[in-house]
Amino acid sequence: MRIVSVFDHPELLDKMAVWFSQKWGIPLEAYQESMKECLLGNSVPQWYVMLDDERIVGGLGVIANDFHKRIDLTPNVCAVYVEEDMRNQGIAGKLLQHVCDQMHEKGIDTLYLLTDHTSFYERYGWQYYCDVIEDSGGTSRMYKHTY
């Protein structure tokens, strides 16, 4: 298995956008737009997937804001997902470490992550930071990772 970015593999853009859209129910065009912006060479956004041969088995992104009111807490790791049949194999941890390493190389040492999980991200070095109000009005937990 290997982790690839849309920046390094633009030929995977549509495949990745479809996969994320199917997992999160966010319009395909939103992912395509963000991934095309990634190709411009900016540090944010970024998109990564774990491939098992040619099958996407997990992925995540880095965007400025993951639909919450705390615009000062940026950038955000988003859309973390691992296929159900591939869970409990360390894929999420590898993706999270990879994104932290990649962003560190781009000069970004602090990342935030919005989630409803209460113990998952701690095992990968993330710390609960605060509760934040989502754009939808609900509340979620914000985690922070500093390289």
JSON list of C-alpha atoms in Angstrom, two decimals:
[
{"chain": "A", "resi": 1, "resn": "MET", "atom": "CA", "xyz": [0.00, 0.00, 0.00]},
{"chain": "A", "resi": 2, "resn": "ARG", "atom": "CA", "xyz": [1.13, 3.54, -0.68]},
{"chain": "A", "resi": 3, "resn": "ILE", "atom": "CA", "xyz": [0.00, 7.08, 0.09]},
{"chain": "A", "resi": 4, "resn": "VAL", "atom": "CA", "xyz": [-0.33, 9.46, -2.85]},
{"chain": "A", "resi": 5, "resn": "SER", "atom": "CA", "xyz": [-1.36, 13.07, -3.19]},
{"chain": "A", "resi": 6, "resn": "VAL", "atom": "CA", "xyz": [-3.49, 14.64, -5.87]},
{"chain": "A", "resi": 7, "resn": "PHE", "atom": "CA", "xyz": [-0.68, 17.18, -6.32]},
{"chain": "A", "resi": 8, "resn": "ASP", "atom": "CA", "xyz": [1.78, 14.43, -7.30]},
{"chain": "A", "resi": 9, "resn": "HIS", "atom": "CA", "xyz": [-0.84, 12.39, -9.18]},
{"chain": "A", "resi": 10, "resn": "PRO", "atom": "CA", "xyz": [-3.28, 14.79, -10.88]},
{"chain": "A", "resi": 11, "resn": "GLU", "atom": "CA", "xyz": [-4.47, 11.93, -13.08]},
{"chain": "A", "resi": 12, "resn": "LEU", "atom": "CA", "xyz": [-6.23, 10.59, -9.94]},
{"chain": "A", "resi": 13, "resn": "LEU", "atom": "CA", "xyz": [-8.16, 13.81, -9.28]},
{"chain": "A", "resi": 14, "resn": "ASP", "atom": "CA", "xyz": [-11.54, 12.63, -10.57]},
{"chain": "A", "resi": 15, "resn": "LYS", "atom": "CA", "xyz": [-11.22, 9.18, -8.96]},
{"chain": "A", "resi": 16, "resn": "MET", "atom": "CA", "xyz": [-10.31, 10.75, -5.62]},
{"chain": "A", "resi": 17, "resn": "ALA", "atom": "CA", "xyz": [-13.08, 13.36, -5.82]},
{"chain": "A", "resi": 18, "resn": "VAL", "atom": "CA", "xyz": [-15.69, 10.68, -6.55]},
{"chain": "A", "resi": 19, "resn": "TRP", "atom": "CA", "xyz": [-14.44, 8.54, -3.65]},
{"chain": "A", "resi": 20, "resn": "PHE", "atom": "CA", "xyz": [-14.54, 11.38, -1.10]},
{"chain": "A", "resi": 21, "resn": "SER", "atom": "CA", "xyz": [-17.93, 12.56, -2.35]},
{"chain": "A", "resi": 22, "resn": "GLN", "atom": "CA", "xyz": [-19.39, 9.07, -1.95]},
{"chain": "A", "resi": 23, "resn": "LYS", "atom": "CA", "xyz": [-18.00, 8.72, 1.58]},
{"chain": "A", "resi": 24, "resn": "TRP", "atom": "CA", "xyz": [-19.11, 12.11, 2.93]},
{"chain": "A", "resi": 25, "resn": "GLY", "atom": "CA", "xyz": [-22.14, 13.07, 0.84]},
{"chain": "A", "resi": 26, "resn": "ILE", "atom": "CA", "xyz": [-20.63, 16.40, -0.16]},
{"chain": "A", "resi": 27, "resn": "PRO", "atom": "CA", "xyz": [-21.12, 17.36, -3.83]},
{"chain": "A", "resi": 28, "resn": "LEU", "atom": "CA", "xyz": [-18.50, 16.00, -6.20]},
{"chain": "A", "resi": 29, "resn": "GLU", "atom": "CA", "xyz": [-17.88, 19.50, -7.55]},
{"chain": "A", "resi": 30, "resn": "ALA", "atom": "CA", "xyz": [-16.74, 20.73, -4.13]},
{"chain": "A", "resi": 31, "resn": "TYR", "atom": "CA", "xyz": [-14.01, 18.10, -4.00]},
{"chain": "A", "resi": 32, "resn": "GLN", "atom": "CA", "xyz": [-13.02, 18.67, -7.63]},
{"chain": "A", "resi": 33, "resn": "GLU", "atom": "CA", "xyz": [-12.73, 22.42, -7.03]},
{"chain": "A", "resi": 34, "resn": "SER", "atom": "CA", "xyz": [-10.60, 21.95, -3.90]},
{"chain": "A", "resi": 35, "resn": "MET", "atom": "CA", "xyz": [-8.37, 19.40, -5.60]},
{"chain": "A", "resi": 36, "resn": "LYS", "atom": "CA", "xyz": [-7.88, 21.65, -8.62]},
{"chain": "A", "resi": 37, "resn": "GLU", "atom": "CA", "xyz": [-6.86, 24.43, -6.23]},
{"chain": "A", "resi": 38, "resn": "CYS", "atom": "CA", "xyz": [-4.35, 22.02, -4.72]},
{"chain": "A", "resi": 39, "resn": "LEU", "atom": "CA", "xyz": [-2.72, 21.66, -8.14]},
{"chain": "A", "resi": 40, "resn": "LEU", "atom": "CA", "xyz": [-1.85, 25.37, -8.11]},
{"chain": "A", "resi": 41, "resn": "GLY", "atom": "CA", "xyz": [0.96, 24.58, -5.66]},
{"chain": "A", "resi": 42, "resn": "ASN", "atom": "CA", "xyz": [-0.36, 26.27, -2.53]},
{"chain": "A", "resi": 43, "resn": "SER", "atom": "CA", "xyz": [0.24, 24.60, 0.84]},
{"chain": "A", "resi": 44, "resn": "VAL", "atom": "CA", "xyz": [-3.53, 24.38, 1.47]},
{"chain": "A", "resi": 45, "resn": "PRO", "atom": "CA", "xyz": [-5.62, 22.59, 0.30]},
{"chain": "A", "resi": 46, "resn": "GLN", "atom": "CA", "xyz": [-4.01, 19.16, 0.00]},
{"chain": "A", "resi": 47, "resn": "TRP", "atom": "CA", "xyz": [-5.58, 15.74, -0.63]},
{"chain": "A", "resi": 48, "resn": "TYR", "atom": "CA", "xyz": [-4.16, 12.28, 0.05]},
{"chain": "A", "resi": 49, "resn": "VAL", "atom": "CA", "xyz": [-5.31, 8.70, -0.39]},
{"chain": "A", "resi": 50, "resn": "MET", "atom": "CA", "xyz": [-3.93, 5.31, 0.56]},
{"chain": "A", "resi": 51, "resn": "LEU", "atom": "CA", "xyz": [-3.94, 2.95, -2.41]},
{"chain": "A", "resi": 52, "resn": "ASP", "atom": "CA", "xyz": [-3.98, -0.84, -2.23]},
{"chain": "A", "resi": 53, "resn": "ASP", "atom": "CA", "xyz": [-2.94, -1.54, -5.80]},
{"chain": "A", "resi": 54, "resn": "GLU", "atom": "CA", "xyz": [-5.39, 0.82, -7.53]},
{"chain": "A", "resi": 55, "resn": "ARG", "atom": "CA", "xyz": [-8.15, 0.70, -4.90]},
{"chain": "A", "resi": 56, "resn": "ILE", "atom": "CA", "xyz": [-8.55, 3.69, -2.59]},
{"chain": "A", "resi": 57, "resn": "VAL", "atom": "CA", "xyz": [-8.76, 2.27, 0.92]},
{"chain": "A", "resi": 58, "resn": "GLY", "atom": "CA", "xyz": [-8.45, 5.49, 2.91]},
{"chain": "A", "resi": 59, "resn": "GLY", "atom": "CA", "xyz": [-7.98, 9.19, 2.56]},
{"chain": "A", "resi": 60, "resn": "LEU", "atom": "CA", "xyz": [-7.98, 12.64, 4.07]},
{"chain": "A", "resi": 61, "resn": "GLY", "atom": "CA", "xyz": [-7.55, 16.26, 3.12]},
{"chain": "A", "resi": 62, "resn": "VAL", "atom": "CA", "xyz": [-6.22, 19.51, 4.49]},
{"chain": "A", "resi": 63, "resn": "ILE", "atom": "CA", "xyz": [-8.41, 22.56, 3.98]},
{"chain": "A", "resi": 64, "resn": "ALA", "atom": "CA", "xyz": [-8.57, 26.03, 5.50]},
{"chain": "A", "resi": 65, "resn": "ASN", "atom": "CA", "xyz": [-11.85, 25.46, 7.37]},
{"chain": "A", "resi": 66, "resn": "ASP", "atom": "CA", "xyz": [-13.90, 22.31, 7.91]},
{"chain": "A", "resi": 67, "resn": "PHE", "atom": "CA", "xyz": [-17.33, 23.98, 8.18]},
{"chain": "A", "resi": 68, "resn": "HIS", "atom": "CA", "xyz": [-16.98, 25.61, 11.61]},
{"chain": "A", "resi": 69, "resn": "LYS", "atom": "CA", "xyz": [-17.09, 29.14, 13.08]},
{"chain": "A", "resi": 70, "resn": "ARG", "atom": "CA", "xyz": [-13.49, 29.25, 14.43]},
{"chain": "A", "resi": 71, "resn": "ILE", "atom": "CA", "xyz": [-11.75, 30.51, 11.30]},
{"chain": "A", "resi": 72, "resn": "ASP", "atom": "CA", "xyz": [-8.67, 31.23, 13.41]},
{"chain": "A", "resi": 73, "resn": "LEU", "atom": "CA", "xyz": [-8.13, 27.47, 13.88]},
{"chain": "A", "resi": 74, "resn": "THR", "atom": "CA", "xyz": [-6.58, 26.66, 10.53]},
{"chain": "A", "resi": 75, "resn": "PRO", "atom": "CA", "xyz": [-5.68, 24.61, 8.54]},
{"chain": "A", "resi": 76, "resn": "ASN", "atom": "CA", "xyz": [-7.95, 21.63, 9.20]},
{"chain": "A", "resi": 77, "resn": "VAL", "atom": "CA", "xyz": [-7.43, 17.97, 8.47]},
{"chain": "A", "resi": 78, "resn": "CYS", "atom": "CA", "xyz": [-10.75, 16.82, 7.03]},
{"chain": "A", "resi": 79, "resn": "ALA", "atom": "CA", "xyz": [-12.62, 13.92, 5.48]},
{"chain": "A", "resi": 80, "resn": "VAL", "atom": "CA", "xyz": [-10.63, 11.23, 7.30]},
{"chain": "A", "resi": 81, "resn": "TYR", "atom": "CA", "xyz": [-12.04, 7.92, 6.15]},
{"chain": "A", "resi": 82, "resn": "VAL", "atom": "CA", "xyz": [-10.90, 4.30, 5.92]},
{"chain": "A", "resi": 83, "resn": "GLU", "atom": "CA", "xyz": [-12.94, 1.64, 4.14]},
{"chain": "A", "resi": 84, "resn": "GLU", "atom": "CA", "xyz": [-14.70, -0.60, 6.64]},
{"chain": "A", "resi": 85, "resn": "ASP", "atom": "CA", "xyz": [-13.00, -3.79, 5.46]},
{"chain": "A", "resi": 86, "resn": "MET", "atom": "CA", "xyz": [-9.59, -2.11, 5.89]},
{"chain": "A", "resi": 87, "resn": "ARG", "atom": "CA", "xyz": [-10.03, -0.71, 9.40]},
{"chain": "A", "resi": 88, "resn": "ASN", "atom": "CA", "xyz": [-7.90, -1.75, 12.38]},
{"chain": "A", "resi": 89, "resn": "GLN", "atom": "CA", "xyz": [-4.81, -2.06, 10.20]},
{"chain": "A", "resi": 90, "resn": "GLY", "atom": "CA", "xyz": [-3.18, 1.26, 11.06]},
{"chain": "A", "resi": 91, "resn": "ILE", "atom": "CA", "xyz": [-4.20, 3.00, 7.84]},
{"chain": "A", "resi": 92, "resn": "ALA", "atom": "CA", "xyz": [-5.68, 6.06, 9.56]},
{"chain": "A", "resi": 93, "resn": "GLY", "atom": "CA", "xyz": [-2.56, 6.44, 11.69]},
{"chain": "A", "resi": 94, "resn": "LYS", "atom": "CA", "xyz": [-0.30, 6.24, 8.64]},
{"chain": "A", "resi": 95, "resn": "LEU", "atom": "CA", "xyz": [-2.41, 8.81, 6.79]},
{"chain": "A", "resi": 96, "resn": "LEU", "atom": "CA", "xyz": [-2.44, 11.17, 9.78]},
{"chain": "A", "resi": 97, "resn": "GLN", "atom": "CA", "xyz": [1.33, 10.89, 10.27]},
{"chain": "A", "resi": 98, "resn": "HIS", "atom": "CA", "xyz": [1.90, 11.40, 6.55]},
{"chain": "A", "resi": 99, "resn": "VAL", "atom": "CA", "xyz": [-0.21, 14.55, 6.43]},
{"chain": "A", "resi": 100, "resn": "CYS", "atom": "CA", "xyz": [1.54, 15.97, 9.50]},
{"chain": "A", "resi": 101, "resn": "ASP", "atom": "CA", "xyz": [4.95, 15.26, 7.93]},
{"chain": "A", "resi": 102, "resn": "GLN", "atom": "CA", "xyz": [3.91, 16.72, 4.57]},
{"chain": "A", "resi": 103, "resn": "MET", "atom": "CA", "xyz": [2.50, 19.89, 6.10]},
{"chain": "A", "resi": 104, "resn": "HIS", "atom": "CA", "xyz": [5.62, 20.27, 8.28]},
{"chain": "A", "resi": 105, "resn": "GLU", "atom": "CA", "xyz": [7.70, 20.18, 5.10]},
{"chain": "A", "resi": 106, "resn": "LYS", "atom": "CA", "xyz": [5.51, 23.04, 3.81]},
{"chain": "A", "resi": 107, "resn": "GLY", "atom": "CA", "xyz": [6.19, 25.06, 6.97]},
{"chain": "A", "resi": 108, "resn": "ILE", "atom": "CA", "xyz": [2.88, 24.29, 8.72]},
{"chain": "A", "resi": 109, "resn": "ASP", "atom": "CA", "xyz": [3.47, 22.72, 12.13]},
{"chain": "A", "resi": 110, "resn": "THR", "atom": "CA", "xyz": [0.01, 23.06, 13.70]},
{"chain": "A", "resi": 111, "resn": "LEU", "atom": "CA", "xyz": [-3.04, 21.32, 12.30]},
{"chain": "A", "resi": 112, "resn": "TYR", "atom": "CA", "xyz": [-6.62, 21.16, 13.58]},
{"chain": "A", "resi": 113, "resn": "LEU", "atom": "CA", "xyz": [-9.23, 18.47, 13.16]},
{"chain": "A", "resi": 114, "resn": "LEU", "atom": "CA", "xyz": [-12.98, 18.60, 13.81]},
{"chain": "A", "resi": 115, "resn": "THR", "atom": "CA", "xyz": [-14.59, 15.36, 15.01]},
{"chain": "A", "resi": 116, "resn": "ASP", "atom": "CA", "xyz": [-17.21, 13.74, 17.18]},
{"chain": "A", "resi": 117, "resn": "HIS", "atom": "CA", "xyz": [-14.78, 10.97, 18.21]},
{"chain": "A", "resi": 118, "resn": "THR", "atom": "CA", "xyz": [-13.68, 11.12, 21.82]},
{"chain": "A", "resi": 119, "resn": "SER", "atom": "CA", "xyz": [-10.63, 8.83, 21.96]},
{"chain": "A", "resi": 120, "resn": "PHE", "atom": "CA", "xyz": [-9.59, 7.88, 18.44]},
{"chain": "A", "resi": 121, "resn": "TYR", "atom": "CA", "xyz": [-7.21, 10.71, 17.53]},
{"chain": "A", "resi": 122, "resn": "GLU", "atom": "CA", "xyz": [-5.37, 10.78, 20.86]},
{"chain": "A", "resi": 123, "resn": "ARG", "atom": "CA", "xyz": [-3.59, 7.55, 19.97]},
{"chain": "A", "resi": 124, "resn": "TYR", "atom": "CA", "xyz": [-2.00, 9.39, 17.03]},
{"chain": "A", "resi": 125, "resn": "GLY", "atom": "CA", "xyz": [-0.68, 12.36, 19.00]},
{"chain": "A", "resi": 126, "resn": "TRP", "atom": "CA", "xyz": [-3.67, 14.67, 18.62]},
{"chain": "A", "resi": 127, "resn": "GLN", "atom": "CA", "xyz": [-4.96, 16.56, 21.68]},
{"chain": "A", "resi": 128, "resn": "TYR", "atom": "CA", "xyz": [-8.44, 17.81, 22.40]},
{"chain": "A", "resi": 129, "resn": "TYR", "atom": "CA", "xyz": [-8.32, 21.62, 22.07]},
{"chain": "A", "resi": 130, "resn": "CYS", "atom": "CA", "xyz": [-11.87, 22.95, 22.49]},
{"chain": "A", "resi": 131, "resn": "ASP", "atom": "CA", "xyz": [-15.47, 22.61, 21.42]},
{"chain": "A", "resi": 132, "resn": "VAL", "atom": "CA", "xyz": [-16.45, 24.62, 18.36]},
{"chain": "A", "resi": 133, "resn": "ILE", "atom": "CA", "xyz": [-19.72, 25.56, 16.74]},
{"chain": "A", "resi": 134, "resn": "GLU", "atom": "CA", "xyz": [-20.21, 24.08, 13.31]},
{"chain": "A", "resi": 135, "resn": "ASP", "atom": "CA", "xyz": [-21.67, 26.10, 10.44]},
{"chain": "A", "resi": 136, "resn": "SER", "atom": "CA", "xyz": [-24.79, 23.95, 10.87]},
{"chain": "A", "resi": 137, "resn": "GLY", "atom": "CA", "xyz": [-25.17, 25.21, 14.44]},
{"chain": "A", "resi": 138, "resn": "GLY", "atom": "CA", "xyz": [-24.15, 22.00, 16.19]},
{"chain": "A", "resi": 139, "resn": "THR", "atom": "CA", "xyz": [-21.10, 21.54, 18.38]},
{"chain": "A", "resi": 140, "resn": "SER", "atom": "CA", "xyz": [-18.09, 19.30, 17.71]},
{"chain": "A", "resi": 141, "resn": "ARG", "atom": "CA", "xyz": [-14.73, 18.63, 19.28]},
{"chain": "A", "resi": 142, "resn": "MET", "atom": "CA", "xyz": [-11.65, 20.36, 17.85]},
{"chain": "A", "resi": 143, "resn": "TYR", "atom": "CA", "xyz": [-8.34, 18.57, 18.09]},
{"chain": "A", "resi": 144, "resn": "LYS", "atom": "CA", "xyz": [-4.87, 20.04, 17.61]},
{"chain": "A", "resi": 145, "resn": "HIS", "atom": "CA", "xyz": [-1.61, 18.49, 16.47]},
{"chain": "A", "resi": 146, "resn": "THR", "atom": "CA", "xyz": [1.69, 20.31, 16.71]},
{"chain": "A", "resi": 147, "resn": "TYR", "atom": "CA", "xyz": [4.71, 18.87, 14.96]}
]
